[in-house]
PDB file of C-alpha atoms in Angstrom:
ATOM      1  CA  UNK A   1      91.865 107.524 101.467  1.00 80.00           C
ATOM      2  CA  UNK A   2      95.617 107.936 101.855  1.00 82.00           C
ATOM      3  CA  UNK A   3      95.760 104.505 101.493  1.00 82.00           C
ATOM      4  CA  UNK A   4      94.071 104.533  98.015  1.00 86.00           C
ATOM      5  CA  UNK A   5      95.706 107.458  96.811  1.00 89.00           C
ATOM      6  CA  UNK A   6      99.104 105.799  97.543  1.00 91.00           C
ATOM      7  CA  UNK A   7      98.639 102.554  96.060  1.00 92.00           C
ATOM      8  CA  UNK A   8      97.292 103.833  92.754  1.00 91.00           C
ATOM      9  CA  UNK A   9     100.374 106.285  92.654  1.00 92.00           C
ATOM     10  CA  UNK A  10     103.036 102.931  93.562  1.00 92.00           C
ATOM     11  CA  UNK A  11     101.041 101.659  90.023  1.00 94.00           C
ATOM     12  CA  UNK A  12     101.388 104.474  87.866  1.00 94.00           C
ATOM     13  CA  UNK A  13     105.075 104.826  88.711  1.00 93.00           C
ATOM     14  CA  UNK A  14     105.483 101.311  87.999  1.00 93.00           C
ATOM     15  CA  UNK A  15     104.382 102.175  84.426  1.00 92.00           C
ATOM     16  CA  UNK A  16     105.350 104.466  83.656  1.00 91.00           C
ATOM     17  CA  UNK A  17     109.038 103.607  84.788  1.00 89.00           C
ATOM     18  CA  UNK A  18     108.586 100.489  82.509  1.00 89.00           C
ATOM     19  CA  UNK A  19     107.988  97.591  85.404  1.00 89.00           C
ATOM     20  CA  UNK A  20     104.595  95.580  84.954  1.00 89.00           C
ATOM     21  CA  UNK A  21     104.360  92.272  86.591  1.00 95.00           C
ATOM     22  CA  UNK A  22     103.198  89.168  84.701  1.00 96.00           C
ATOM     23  CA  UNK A  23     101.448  88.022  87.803  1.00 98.00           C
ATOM     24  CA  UNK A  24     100.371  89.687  91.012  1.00 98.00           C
ATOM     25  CA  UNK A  25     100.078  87.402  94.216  1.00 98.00           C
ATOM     26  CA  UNK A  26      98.581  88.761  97.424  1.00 98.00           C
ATOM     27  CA  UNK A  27      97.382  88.058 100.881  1.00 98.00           C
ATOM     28  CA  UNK A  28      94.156  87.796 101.933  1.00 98.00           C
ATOM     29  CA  UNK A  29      94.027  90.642 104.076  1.00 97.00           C
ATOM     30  CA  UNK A  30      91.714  93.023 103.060  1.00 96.00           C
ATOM     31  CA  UNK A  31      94.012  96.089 102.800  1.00 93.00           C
ATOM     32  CA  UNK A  32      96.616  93.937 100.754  1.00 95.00           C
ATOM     33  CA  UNK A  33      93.911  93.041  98.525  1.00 97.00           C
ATOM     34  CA  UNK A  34      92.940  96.019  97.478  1.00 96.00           C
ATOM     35  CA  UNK A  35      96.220  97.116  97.539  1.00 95.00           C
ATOM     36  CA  UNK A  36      97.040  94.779  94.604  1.00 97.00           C
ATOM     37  CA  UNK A  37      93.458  95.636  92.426  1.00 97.00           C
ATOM     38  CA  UNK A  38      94.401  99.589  93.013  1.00 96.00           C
ATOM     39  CA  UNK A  39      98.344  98.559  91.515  1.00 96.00           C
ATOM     40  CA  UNK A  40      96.773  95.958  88.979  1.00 97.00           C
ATOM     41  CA  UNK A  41      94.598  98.670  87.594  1.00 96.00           C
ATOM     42  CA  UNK A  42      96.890 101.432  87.430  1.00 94.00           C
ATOM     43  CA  UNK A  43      99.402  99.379  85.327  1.00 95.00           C
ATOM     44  CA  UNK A  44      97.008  97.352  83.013  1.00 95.00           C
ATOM     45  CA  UNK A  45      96.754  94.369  85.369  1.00 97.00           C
ATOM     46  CA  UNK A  46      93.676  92.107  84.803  1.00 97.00           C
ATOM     47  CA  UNK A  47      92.248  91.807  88.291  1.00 97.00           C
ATOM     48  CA  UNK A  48      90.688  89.191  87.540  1.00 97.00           C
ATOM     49  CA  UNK A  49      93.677  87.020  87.846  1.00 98.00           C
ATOM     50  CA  UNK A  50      95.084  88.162  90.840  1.00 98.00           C
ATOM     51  CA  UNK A  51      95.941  85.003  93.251  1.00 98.00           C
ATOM     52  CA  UNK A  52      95.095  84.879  96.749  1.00 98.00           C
ATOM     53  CA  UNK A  53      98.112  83.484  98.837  1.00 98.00           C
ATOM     54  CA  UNK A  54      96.657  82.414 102.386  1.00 97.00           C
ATOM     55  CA  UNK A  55     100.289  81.440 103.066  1.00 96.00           C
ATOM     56  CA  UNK A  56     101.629  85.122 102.618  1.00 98.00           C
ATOM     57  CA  UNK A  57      99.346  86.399 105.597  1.00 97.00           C
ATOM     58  CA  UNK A  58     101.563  87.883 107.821  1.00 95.00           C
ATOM     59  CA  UNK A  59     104.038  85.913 106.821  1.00 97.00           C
ATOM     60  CA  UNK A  60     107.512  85.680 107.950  1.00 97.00           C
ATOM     61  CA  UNK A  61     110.537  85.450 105.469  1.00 96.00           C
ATOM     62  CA  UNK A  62     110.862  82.278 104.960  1.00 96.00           C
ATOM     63  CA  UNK A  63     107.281  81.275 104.271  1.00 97.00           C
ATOM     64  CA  UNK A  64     107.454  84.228 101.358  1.00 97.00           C
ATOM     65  CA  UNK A  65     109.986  82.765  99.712  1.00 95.00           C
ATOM     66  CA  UNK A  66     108.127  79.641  99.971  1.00 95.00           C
ATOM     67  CA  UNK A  67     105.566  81.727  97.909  1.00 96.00           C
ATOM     68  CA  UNK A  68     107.461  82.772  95.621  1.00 96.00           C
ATOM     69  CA  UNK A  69     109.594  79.587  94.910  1.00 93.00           C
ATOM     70  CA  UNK A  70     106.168  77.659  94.330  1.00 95.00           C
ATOM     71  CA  UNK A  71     105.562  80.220  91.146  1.00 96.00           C
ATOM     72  CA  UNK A  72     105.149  79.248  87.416  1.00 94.00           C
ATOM     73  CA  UNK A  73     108.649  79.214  85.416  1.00 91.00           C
ATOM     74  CA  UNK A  74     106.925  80.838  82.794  1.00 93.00           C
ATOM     75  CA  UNK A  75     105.761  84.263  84.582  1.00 94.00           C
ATOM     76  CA  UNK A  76     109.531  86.228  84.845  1.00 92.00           C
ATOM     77  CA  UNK A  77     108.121  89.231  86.552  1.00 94.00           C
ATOM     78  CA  UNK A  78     106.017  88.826  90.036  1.00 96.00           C
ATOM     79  CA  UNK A  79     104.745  91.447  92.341  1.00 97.00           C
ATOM     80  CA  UNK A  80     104.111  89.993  95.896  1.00 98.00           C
ATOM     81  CA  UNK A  81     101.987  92.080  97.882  1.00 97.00           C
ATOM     82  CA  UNK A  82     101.728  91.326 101.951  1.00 96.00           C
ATOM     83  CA  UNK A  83     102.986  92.631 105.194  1.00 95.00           C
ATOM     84  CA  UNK A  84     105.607  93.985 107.947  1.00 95.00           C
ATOM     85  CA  UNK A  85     107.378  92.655 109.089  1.00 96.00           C
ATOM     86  CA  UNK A  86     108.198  90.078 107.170  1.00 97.00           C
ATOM     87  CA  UNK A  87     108.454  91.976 103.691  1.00 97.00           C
ATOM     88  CA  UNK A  88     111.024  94.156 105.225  1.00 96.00           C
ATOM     89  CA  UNK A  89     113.175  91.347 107.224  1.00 96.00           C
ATOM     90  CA  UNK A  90     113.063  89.541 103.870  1.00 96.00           C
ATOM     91  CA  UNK A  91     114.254  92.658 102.141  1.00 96.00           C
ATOM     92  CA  UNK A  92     117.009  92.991 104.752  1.00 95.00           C
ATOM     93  CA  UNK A  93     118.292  89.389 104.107  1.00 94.00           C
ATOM     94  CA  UNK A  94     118.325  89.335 100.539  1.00 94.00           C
ATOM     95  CA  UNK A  95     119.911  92.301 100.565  1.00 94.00           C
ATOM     96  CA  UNK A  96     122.286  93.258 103.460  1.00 92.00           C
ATOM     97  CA  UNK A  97     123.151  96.877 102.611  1.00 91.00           C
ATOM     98  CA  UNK A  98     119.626  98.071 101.960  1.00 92.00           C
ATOM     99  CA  UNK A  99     118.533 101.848 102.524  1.00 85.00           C
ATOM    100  CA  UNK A 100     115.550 101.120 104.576  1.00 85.00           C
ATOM    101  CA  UNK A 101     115.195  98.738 108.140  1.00 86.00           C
ATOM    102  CA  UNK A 102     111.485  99.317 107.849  1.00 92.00           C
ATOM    103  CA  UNK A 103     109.409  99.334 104.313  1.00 94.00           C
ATOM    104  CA  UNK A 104     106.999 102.171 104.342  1.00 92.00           C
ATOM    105  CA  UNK A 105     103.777 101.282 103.434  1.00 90.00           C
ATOM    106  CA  UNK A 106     102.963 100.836  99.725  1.00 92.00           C
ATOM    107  CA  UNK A 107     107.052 100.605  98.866  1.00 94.00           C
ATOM    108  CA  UNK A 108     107.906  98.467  96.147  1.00 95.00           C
ATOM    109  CA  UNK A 109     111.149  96.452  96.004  1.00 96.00           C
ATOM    110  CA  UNK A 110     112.436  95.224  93.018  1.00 94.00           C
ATOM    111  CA  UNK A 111     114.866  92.025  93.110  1.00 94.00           C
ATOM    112  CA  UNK A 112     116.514  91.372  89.570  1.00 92.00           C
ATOM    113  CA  UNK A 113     117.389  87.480  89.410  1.00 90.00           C
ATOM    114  CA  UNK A 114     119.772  87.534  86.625  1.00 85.00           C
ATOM    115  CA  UNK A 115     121.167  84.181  86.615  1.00 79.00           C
ATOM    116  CA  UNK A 116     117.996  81.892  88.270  1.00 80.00           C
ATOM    117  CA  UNK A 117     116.233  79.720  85.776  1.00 79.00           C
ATOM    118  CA  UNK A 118     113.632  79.468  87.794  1.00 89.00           C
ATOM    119  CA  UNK A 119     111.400  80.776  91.094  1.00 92.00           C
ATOM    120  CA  UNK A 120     112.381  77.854  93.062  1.00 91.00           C
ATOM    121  CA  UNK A 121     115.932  78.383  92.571  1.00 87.00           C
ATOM    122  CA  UNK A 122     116.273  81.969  93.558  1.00 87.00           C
ATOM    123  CA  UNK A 123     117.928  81.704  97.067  1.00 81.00           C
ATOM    124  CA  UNK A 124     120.805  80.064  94.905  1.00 83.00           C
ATOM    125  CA  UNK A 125     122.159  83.582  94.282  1.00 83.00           C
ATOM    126  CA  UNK A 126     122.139  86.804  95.885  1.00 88.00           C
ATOM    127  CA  UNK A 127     119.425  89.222  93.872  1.00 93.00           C
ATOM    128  CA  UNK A 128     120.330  92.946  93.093  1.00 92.00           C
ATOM    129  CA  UNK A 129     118.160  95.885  94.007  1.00 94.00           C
ATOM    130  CA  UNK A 130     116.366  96.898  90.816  1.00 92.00           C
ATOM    131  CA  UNK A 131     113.526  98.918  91.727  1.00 93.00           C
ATOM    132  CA  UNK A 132     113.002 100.633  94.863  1.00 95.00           C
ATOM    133  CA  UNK A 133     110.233 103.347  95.788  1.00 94.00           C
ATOM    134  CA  UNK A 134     107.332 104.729  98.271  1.00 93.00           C
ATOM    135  CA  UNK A 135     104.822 106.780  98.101  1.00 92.00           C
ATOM    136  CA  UNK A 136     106.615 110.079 100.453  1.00 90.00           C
ATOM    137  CA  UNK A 137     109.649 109.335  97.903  1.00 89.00           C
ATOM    138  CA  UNK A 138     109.950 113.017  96.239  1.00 87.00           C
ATOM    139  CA  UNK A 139     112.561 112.180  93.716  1.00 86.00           C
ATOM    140  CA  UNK A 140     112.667 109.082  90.483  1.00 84.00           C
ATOM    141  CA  UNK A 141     112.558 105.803  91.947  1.00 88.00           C
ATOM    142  CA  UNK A 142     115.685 103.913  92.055  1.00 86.00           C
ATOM    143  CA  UNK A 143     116.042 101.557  89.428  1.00 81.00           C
ATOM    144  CA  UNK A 144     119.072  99.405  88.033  1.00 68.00           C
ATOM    145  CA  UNK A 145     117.965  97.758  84.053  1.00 52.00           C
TER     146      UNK A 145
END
């Protein structure tokens, strides 16, 4: 229930602090699943059209960005939805100086690519932190526009 509760909140801050993705990727796993429906339906997400990423079950770092790189050129916001480790060691590398060591469950990071014409290209600049929050996070999310 917690679980639930938290995911639909993560979706409804989202919104309501402006970010909607243009695509929603997830892996198979059946929490991260519904994980991304709860999000896709709290910020107007068709759920419908939610991909299934075998390659992002418990995935490490590497084989995320490998994900992400593989994404349409078109779609220039993407929420990823997957696992620990390897969501927070691929936090930590894109960016060094981050709050966190471990994401809590049901954070969001947001990576603004400012220069990167395209998915595949993003690991040819460093990102900046543009969204960060979690579901125990008591104050307004952290965001950079």
């Amino acid at each position: 229930p917690r679980g639930t509760h938290d995911a639909g909140w993560v979706g409804e801050r989202l919104l309501r602090h402006g970010f909607g993705p243009q695509r929603i990727i997830t892996s198979p796993a059946a929490r991260a699943l519904e994980t991304a429906q709860l999000v896709a339906t709290a910020v107007g997400y068709p759920r419908e059209n939610i991909a299934i990423e075998h390659g992002l079950y418990l995935a490490e770092p590497s084989a995320i960005l490998a994900v992400i790189a593989a994404q349409d050129t078109r779609i220039e916001s993407l929420l990823v939805v997957g696992h620990n480790p390897g969501l927070s060691e691929l936090v930590l590398e894109l960016l060094p100086t981050f709050e966190a060591d471990d994401l809590p469950t049901a954070a969001v990071v947001g990576l603004a690519y400012d220069g990167a014409a395209a998915w595949a290209h993003i690991d040819d600049e460093p990102p900046r932190l543009a969204y960060y929050d979690f579901p125990k996070n008591d104050r307004a999310p952290v965001t950079a526009r």
